[in-house]
PDB file of N, CA, C and O in Angstrom:
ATOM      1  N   UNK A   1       0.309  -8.450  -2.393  1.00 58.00           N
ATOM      2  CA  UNK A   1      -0.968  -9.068  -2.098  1.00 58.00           C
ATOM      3  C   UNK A   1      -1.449  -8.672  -0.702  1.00 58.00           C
ATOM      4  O   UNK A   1      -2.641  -8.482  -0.459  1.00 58.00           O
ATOM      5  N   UNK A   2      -0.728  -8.586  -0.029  1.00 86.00           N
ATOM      6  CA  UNK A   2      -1.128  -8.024   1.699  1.00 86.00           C
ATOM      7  C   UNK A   2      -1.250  -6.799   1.726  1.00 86.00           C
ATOM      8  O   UNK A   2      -1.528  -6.296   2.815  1.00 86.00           O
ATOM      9  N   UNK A   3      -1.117  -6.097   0.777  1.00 86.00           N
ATOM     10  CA  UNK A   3      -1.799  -4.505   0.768  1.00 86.00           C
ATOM     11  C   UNK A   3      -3.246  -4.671   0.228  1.00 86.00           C
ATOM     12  O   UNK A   3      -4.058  -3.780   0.479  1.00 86.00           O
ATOM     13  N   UNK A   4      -3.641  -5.823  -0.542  1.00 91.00           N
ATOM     14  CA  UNK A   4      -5.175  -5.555  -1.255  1.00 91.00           C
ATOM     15  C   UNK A   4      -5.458  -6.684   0.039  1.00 91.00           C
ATOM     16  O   UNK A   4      -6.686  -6.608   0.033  1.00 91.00           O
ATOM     17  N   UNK A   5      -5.292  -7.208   0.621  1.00 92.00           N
ATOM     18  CA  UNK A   5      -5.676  -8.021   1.679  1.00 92.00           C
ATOM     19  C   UNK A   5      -6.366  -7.052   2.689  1.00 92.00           C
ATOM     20  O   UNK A   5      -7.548  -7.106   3.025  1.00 92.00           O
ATOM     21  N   UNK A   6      -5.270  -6.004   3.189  1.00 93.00           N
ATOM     22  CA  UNK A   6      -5.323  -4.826   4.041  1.00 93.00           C
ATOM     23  C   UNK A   6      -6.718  -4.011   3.709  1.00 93.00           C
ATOM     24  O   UNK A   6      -7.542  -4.102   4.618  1.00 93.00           O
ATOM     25  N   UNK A   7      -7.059  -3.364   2.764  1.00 94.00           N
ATOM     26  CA  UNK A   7      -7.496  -2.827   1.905  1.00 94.00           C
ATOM     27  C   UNK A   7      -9.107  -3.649   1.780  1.00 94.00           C
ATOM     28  O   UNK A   7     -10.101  -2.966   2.027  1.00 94.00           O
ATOM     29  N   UNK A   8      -9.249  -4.856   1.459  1.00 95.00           N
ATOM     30  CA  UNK A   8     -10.362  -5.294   1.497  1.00 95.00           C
ATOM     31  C   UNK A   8     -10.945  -6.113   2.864  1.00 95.00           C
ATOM     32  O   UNK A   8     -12.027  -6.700   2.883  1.00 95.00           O
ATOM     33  N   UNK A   9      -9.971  -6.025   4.036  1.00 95.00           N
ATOM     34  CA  UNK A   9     -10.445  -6.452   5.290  1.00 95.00           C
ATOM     35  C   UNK A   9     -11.059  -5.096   6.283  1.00 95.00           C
ATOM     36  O   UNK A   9     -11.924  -4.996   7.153  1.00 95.00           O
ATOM     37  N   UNK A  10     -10.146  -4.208   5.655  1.00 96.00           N
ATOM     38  CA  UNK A  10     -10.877  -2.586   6.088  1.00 96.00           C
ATOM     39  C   UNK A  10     -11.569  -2.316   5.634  1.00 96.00           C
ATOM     40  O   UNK A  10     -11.989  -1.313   6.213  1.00 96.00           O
ATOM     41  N   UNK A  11     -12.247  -2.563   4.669  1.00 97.00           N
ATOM     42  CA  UNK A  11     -13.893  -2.496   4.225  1.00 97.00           C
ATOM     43  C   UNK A  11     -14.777  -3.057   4.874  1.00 97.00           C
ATOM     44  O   UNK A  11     -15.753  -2.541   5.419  1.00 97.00           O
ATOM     45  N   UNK A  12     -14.293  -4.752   4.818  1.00 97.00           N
ATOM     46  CA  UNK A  12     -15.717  -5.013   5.444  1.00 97.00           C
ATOM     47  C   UNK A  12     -15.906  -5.139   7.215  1.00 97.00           C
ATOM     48  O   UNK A  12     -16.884  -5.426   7.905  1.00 97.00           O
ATOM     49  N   UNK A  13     -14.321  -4.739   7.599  1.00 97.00           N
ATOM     50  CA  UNK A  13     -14.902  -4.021   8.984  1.00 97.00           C
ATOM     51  C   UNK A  13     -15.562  -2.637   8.923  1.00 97.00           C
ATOM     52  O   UNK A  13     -16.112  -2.349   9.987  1.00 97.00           O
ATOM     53  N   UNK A  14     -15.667  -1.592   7.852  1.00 97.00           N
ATOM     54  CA  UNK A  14     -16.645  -0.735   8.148  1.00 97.00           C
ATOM     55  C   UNK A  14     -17.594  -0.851   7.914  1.00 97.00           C
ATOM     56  O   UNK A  14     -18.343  -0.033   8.448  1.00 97.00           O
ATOM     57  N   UNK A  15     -18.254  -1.904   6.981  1.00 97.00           N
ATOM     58  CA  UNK A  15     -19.040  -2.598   6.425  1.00 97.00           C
ATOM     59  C   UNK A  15     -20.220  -2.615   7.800  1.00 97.00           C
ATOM     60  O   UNK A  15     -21.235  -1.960   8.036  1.00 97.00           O
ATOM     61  N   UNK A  16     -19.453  -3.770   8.558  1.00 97.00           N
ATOM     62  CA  UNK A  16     -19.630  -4.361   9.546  1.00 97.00           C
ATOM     63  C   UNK A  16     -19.872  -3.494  10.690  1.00 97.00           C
ATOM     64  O   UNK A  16     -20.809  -3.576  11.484  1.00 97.00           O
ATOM     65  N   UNK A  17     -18.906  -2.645  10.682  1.00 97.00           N
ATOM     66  CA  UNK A  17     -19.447  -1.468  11.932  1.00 97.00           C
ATOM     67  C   UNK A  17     -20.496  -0.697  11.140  1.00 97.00           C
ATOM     68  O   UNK A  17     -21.409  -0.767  11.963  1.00 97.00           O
ATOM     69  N   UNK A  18     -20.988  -0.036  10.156  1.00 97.00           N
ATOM     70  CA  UNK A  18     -22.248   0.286   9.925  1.00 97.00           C
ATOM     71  C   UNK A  18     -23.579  -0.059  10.083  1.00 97.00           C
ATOM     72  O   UNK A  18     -24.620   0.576  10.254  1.00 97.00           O
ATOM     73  N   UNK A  19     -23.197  -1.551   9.953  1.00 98.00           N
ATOM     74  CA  UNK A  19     -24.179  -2.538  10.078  1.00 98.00           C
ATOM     75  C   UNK A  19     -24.629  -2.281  11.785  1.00 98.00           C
ATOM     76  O   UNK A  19     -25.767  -2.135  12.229  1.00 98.00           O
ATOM     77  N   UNK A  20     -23.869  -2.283  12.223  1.00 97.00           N
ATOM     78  CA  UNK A  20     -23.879  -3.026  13.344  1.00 97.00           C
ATOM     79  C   UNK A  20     -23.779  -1.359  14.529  1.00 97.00           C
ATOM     80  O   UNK A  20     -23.933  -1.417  15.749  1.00 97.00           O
ATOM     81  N   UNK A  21     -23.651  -0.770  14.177  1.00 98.00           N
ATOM     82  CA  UNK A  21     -23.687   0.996  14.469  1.00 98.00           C
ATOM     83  C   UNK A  21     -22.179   0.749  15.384  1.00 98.00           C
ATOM     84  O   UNK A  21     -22.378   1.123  16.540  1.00 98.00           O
ATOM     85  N   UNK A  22     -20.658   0.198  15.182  1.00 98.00           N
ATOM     86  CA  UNK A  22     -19.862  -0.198  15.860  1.00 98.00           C
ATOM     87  C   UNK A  22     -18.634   0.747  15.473  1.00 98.00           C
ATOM     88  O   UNK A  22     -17.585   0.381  14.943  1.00 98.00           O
ATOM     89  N   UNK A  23     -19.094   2.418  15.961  1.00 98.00           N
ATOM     90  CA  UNK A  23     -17.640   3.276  15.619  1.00 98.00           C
ATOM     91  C   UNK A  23     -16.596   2.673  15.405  1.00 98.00           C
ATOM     92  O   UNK A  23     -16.010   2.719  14.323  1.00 98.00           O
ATOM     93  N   UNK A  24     -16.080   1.794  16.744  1.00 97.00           N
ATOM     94  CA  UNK A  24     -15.151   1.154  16.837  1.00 97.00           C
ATOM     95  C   UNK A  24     -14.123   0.652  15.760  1.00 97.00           C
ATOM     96  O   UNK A  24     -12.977   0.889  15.379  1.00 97.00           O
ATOM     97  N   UNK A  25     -15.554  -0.467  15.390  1.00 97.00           N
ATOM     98  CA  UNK A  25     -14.976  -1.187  14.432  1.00 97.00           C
ATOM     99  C   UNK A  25     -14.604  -0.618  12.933  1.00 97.00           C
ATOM    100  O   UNK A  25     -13.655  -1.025  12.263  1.00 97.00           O
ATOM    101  N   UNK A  26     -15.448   0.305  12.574  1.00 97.00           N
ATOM    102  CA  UNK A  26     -15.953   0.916  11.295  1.00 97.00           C
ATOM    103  C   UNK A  26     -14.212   2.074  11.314  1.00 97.00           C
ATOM    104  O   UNK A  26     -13.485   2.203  10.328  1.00 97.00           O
ATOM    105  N   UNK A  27     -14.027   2.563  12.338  1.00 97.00           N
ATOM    106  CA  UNK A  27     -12.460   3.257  12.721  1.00 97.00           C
ATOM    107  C   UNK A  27     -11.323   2.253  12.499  1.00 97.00           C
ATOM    108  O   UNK A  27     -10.306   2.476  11.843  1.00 97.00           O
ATOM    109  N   UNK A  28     -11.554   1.413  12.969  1.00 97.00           N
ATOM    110  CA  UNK A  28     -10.918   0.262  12.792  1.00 97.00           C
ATOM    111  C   UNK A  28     -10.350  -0.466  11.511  1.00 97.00           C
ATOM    112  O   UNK A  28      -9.233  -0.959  11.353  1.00 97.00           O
ATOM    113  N   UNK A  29     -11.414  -0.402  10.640  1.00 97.00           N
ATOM    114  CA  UNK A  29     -11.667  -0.782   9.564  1.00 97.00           C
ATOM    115  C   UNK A  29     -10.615   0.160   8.475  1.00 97.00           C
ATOM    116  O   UNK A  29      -9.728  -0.226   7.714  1.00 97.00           O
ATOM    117  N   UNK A  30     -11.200   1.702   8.805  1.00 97.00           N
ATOM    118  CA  UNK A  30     -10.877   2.522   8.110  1.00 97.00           C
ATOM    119  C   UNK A  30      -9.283   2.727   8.253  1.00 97.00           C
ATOM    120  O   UNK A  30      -8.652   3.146   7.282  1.00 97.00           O
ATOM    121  N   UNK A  31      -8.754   2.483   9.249  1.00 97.00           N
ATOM    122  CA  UNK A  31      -7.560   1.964   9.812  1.00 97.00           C
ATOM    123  C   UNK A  31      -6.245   1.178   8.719  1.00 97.00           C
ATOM    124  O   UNK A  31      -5.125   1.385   8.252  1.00 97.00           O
ATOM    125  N   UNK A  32      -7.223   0.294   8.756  1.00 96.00           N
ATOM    126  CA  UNK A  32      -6.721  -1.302   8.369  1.00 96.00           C
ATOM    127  C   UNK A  32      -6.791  -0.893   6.206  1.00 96.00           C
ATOM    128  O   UNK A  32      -5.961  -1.116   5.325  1.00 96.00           O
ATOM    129  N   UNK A  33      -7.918  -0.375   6.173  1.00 96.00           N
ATOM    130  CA  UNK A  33      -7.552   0.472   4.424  1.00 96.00           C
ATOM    131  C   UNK A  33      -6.184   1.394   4.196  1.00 96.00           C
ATOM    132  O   UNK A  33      -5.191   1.455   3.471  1.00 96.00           O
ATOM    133  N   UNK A  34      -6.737   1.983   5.170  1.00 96.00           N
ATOM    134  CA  UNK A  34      -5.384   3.039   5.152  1.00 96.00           C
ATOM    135  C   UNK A  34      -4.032   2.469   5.251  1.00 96.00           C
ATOM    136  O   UNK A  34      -3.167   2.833   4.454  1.00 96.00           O
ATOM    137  N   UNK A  35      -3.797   1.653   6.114  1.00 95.00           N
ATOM    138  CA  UNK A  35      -2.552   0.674   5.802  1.00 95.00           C
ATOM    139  C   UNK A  35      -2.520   0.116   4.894  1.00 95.00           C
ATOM    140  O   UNK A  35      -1.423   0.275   4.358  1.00 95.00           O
ATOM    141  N   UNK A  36      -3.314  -0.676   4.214  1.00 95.00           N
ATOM    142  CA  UNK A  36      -3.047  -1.028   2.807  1.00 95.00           C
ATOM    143  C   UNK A  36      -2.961   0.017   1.623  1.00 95.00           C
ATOM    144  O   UNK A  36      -2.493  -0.330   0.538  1.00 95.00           O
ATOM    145  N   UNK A  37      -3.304   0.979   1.791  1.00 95.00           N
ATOM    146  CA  UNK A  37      -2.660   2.176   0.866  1.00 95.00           C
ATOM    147  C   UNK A  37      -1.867   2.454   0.877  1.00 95.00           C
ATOM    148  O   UNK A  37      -1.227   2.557  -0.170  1.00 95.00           O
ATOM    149  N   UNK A  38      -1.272   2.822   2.280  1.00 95.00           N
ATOM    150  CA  UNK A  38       0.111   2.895   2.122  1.00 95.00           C
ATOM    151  C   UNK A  38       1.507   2.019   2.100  1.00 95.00           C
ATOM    152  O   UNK A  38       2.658   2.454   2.130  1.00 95.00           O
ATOM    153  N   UNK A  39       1.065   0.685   2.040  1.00 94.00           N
ATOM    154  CA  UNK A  39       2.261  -0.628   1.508  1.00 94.00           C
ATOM    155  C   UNK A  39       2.068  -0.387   0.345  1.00 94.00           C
ATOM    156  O   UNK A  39       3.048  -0.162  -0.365  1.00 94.00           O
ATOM    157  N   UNK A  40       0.519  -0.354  -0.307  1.00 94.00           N
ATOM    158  CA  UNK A  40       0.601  -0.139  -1.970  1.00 94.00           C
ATOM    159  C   UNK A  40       1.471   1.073  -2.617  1.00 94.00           C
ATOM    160  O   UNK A  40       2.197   0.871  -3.590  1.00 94.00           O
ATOM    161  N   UNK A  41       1.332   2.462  -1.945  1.00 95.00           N
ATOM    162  CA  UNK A  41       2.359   3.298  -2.127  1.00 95.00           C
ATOM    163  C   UNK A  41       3.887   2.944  -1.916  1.00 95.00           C
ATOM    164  O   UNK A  41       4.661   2.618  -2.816  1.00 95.00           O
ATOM    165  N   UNK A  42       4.121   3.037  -0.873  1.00 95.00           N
ATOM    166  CA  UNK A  42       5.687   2.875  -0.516  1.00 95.00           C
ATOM    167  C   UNK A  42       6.240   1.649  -1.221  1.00 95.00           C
ATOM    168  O   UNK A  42       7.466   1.544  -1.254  1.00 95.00           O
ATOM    169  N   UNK A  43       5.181   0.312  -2.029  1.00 93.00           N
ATOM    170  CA  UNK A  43       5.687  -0.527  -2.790  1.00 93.00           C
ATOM    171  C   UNK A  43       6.168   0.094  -3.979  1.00 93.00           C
ATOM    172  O   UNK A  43       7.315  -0.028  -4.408  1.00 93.00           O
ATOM    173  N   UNK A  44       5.304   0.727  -4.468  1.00 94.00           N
ATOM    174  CA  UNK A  44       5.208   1.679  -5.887  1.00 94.00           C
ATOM    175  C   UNK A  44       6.250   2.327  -5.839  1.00 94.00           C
ATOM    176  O   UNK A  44       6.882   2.211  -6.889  1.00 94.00           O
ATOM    177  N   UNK A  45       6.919   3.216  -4.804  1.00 96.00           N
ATOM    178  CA  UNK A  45       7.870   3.967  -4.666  1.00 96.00           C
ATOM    179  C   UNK A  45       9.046   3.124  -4.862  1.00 96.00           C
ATOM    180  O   UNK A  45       9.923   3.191  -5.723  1.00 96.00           O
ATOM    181  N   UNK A  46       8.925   2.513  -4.126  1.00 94.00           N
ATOM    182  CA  UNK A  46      10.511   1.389  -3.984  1.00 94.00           C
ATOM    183  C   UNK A  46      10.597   1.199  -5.350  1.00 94.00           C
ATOM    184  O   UNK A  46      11.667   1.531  -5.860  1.00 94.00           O
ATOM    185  N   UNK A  47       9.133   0.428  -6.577  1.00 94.00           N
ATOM    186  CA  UNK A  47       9.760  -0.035  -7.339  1.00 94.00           C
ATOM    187  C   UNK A  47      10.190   0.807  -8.475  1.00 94.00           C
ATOM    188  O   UNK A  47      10.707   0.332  -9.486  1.00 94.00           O
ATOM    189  N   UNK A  48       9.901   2.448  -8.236  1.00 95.00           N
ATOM    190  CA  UNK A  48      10.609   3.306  -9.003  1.00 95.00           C
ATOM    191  C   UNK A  48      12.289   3.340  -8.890  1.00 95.00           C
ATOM    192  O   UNK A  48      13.205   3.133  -9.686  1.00 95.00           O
ATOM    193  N   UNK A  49      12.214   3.644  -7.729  1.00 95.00           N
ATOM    194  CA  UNK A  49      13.608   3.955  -7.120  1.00 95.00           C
ATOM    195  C   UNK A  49      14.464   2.860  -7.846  1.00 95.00           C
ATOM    196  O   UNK A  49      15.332   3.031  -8.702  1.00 95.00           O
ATOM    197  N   UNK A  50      13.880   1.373  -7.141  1.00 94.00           N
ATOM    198  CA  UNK A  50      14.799   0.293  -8.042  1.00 94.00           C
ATOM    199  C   UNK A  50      14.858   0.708  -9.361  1.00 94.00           C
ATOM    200  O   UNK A  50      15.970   0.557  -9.869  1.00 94.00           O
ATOM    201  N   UNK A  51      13.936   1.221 -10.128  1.00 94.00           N
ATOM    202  CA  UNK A  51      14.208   1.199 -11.415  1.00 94.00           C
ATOM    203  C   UNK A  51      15.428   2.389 -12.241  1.00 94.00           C
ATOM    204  O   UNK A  51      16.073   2.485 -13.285  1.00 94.00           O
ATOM    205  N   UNK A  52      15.084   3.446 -10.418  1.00 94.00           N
ATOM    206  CA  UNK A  52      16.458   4.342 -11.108  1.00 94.00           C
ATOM    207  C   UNK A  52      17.493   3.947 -10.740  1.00 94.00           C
ATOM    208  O   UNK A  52      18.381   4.033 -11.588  1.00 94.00           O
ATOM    209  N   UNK A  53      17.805   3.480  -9.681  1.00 95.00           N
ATOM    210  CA  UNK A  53      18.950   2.236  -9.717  1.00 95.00           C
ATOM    211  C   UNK A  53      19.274   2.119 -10.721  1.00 95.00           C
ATOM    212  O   UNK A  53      19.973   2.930 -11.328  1.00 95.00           O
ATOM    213  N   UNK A  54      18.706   0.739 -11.287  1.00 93.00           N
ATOM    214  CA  UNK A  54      19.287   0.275 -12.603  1.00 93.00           C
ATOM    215  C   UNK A  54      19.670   1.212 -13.732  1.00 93.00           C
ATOM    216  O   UNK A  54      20.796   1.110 -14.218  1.00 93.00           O
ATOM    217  N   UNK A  55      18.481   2.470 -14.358  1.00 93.00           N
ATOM    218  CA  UNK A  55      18.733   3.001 -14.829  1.00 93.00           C
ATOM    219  C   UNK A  55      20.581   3.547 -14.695  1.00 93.00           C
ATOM    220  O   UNK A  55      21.468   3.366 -15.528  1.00 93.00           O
ATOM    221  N   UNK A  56      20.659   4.164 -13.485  1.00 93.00           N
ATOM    222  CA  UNK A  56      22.270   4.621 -13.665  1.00 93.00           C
ATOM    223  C   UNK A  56      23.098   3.980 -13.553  1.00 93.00           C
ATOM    224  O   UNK A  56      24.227   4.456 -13.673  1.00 93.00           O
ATOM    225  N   UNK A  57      22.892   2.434 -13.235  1.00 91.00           N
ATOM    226  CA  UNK A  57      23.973   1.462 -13.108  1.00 91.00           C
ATOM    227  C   UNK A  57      24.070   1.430 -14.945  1.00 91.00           C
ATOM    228  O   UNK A  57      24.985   1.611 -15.748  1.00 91.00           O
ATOM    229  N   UNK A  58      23.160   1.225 -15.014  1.00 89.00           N
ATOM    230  CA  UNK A  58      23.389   0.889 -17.008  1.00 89.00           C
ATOM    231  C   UNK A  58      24.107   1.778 -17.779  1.00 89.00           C
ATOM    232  O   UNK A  58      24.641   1.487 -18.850  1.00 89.00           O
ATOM    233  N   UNK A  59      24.132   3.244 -17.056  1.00 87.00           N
ATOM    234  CA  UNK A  59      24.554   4.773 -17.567  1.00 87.00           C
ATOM    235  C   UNK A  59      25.988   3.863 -17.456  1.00 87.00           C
ATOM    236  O   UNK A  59      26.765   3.500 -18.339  1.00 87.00           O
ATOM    237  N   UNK A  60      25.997   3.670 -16.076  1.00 89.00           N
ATOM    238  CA  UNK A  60      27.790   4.016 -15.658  1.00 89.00           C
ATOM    239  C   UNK A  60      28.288   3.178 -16.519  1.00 89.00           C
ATOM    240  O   UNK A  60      29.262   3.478 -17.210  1.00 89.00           O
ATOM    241  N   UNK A  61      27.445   1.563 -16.615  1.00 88.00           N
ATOM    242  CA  UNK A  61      28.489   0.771 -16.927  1.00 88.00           C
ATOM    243  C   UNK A  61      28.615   0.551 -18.718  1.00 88.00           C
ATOM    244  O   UNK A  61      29.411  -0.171 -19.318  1.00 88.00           O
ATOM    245  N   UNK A  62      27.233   1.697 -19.448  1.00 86.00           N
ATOM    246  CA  UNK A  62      27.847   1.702 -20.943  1.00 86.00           C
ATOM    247  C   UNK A  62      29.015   2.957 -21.049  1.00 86.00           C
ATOM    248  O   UNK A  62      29.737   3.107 -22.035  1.00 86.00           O
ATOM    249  N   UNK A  63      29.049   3.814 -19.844  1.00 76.00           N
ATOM    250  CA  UNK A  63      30.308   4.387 -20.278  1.00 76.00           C
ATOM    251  C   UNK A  63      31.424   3.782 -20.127  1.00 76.00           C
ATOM    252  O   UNK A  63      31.858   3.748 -21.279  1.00 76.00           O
ATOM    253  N   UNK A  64      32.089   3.341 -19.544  1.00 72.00           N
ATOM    254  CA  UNK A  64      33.040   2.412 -19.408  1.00 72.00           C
ATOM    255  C   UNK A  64      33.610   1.970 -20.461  1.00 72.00           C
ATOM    256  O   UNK A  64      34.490   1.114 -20.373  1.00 72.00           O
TER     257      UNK A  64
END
């Protein structure tokens, strides 16, 4: 949830710096998206990885 948090608070600071002609903020903004893309990624990743985890734990332990 704090990646679409990220993600929709960096909008409407560029929102807001457009509005408002505020590089700053509108950089800022674009900033604050970009971090929420990438928790949404590196979440996504993790929850592959966990899944190959399990996958070879299940390998090992039906050979057994």
């Amino acid at each position: 949830m704090d990646k679409d948090l990220d993600q929709a608070k960096g909008r409407v600071k560029q929102a807001v710096g457009d509005l408002t002609d505020n590089k700053d903020l509108k950089n800022e903004g674009k900033a604050d998206e970009n971090a929420g893309k990438v928790k949404e990624f590196l979440g996504d990743t993790k929850n592959k990885a966990d899944d190959l985890v399990d996958k070879v734990k299940d390998k090992v332990n039906s050979d057994r």
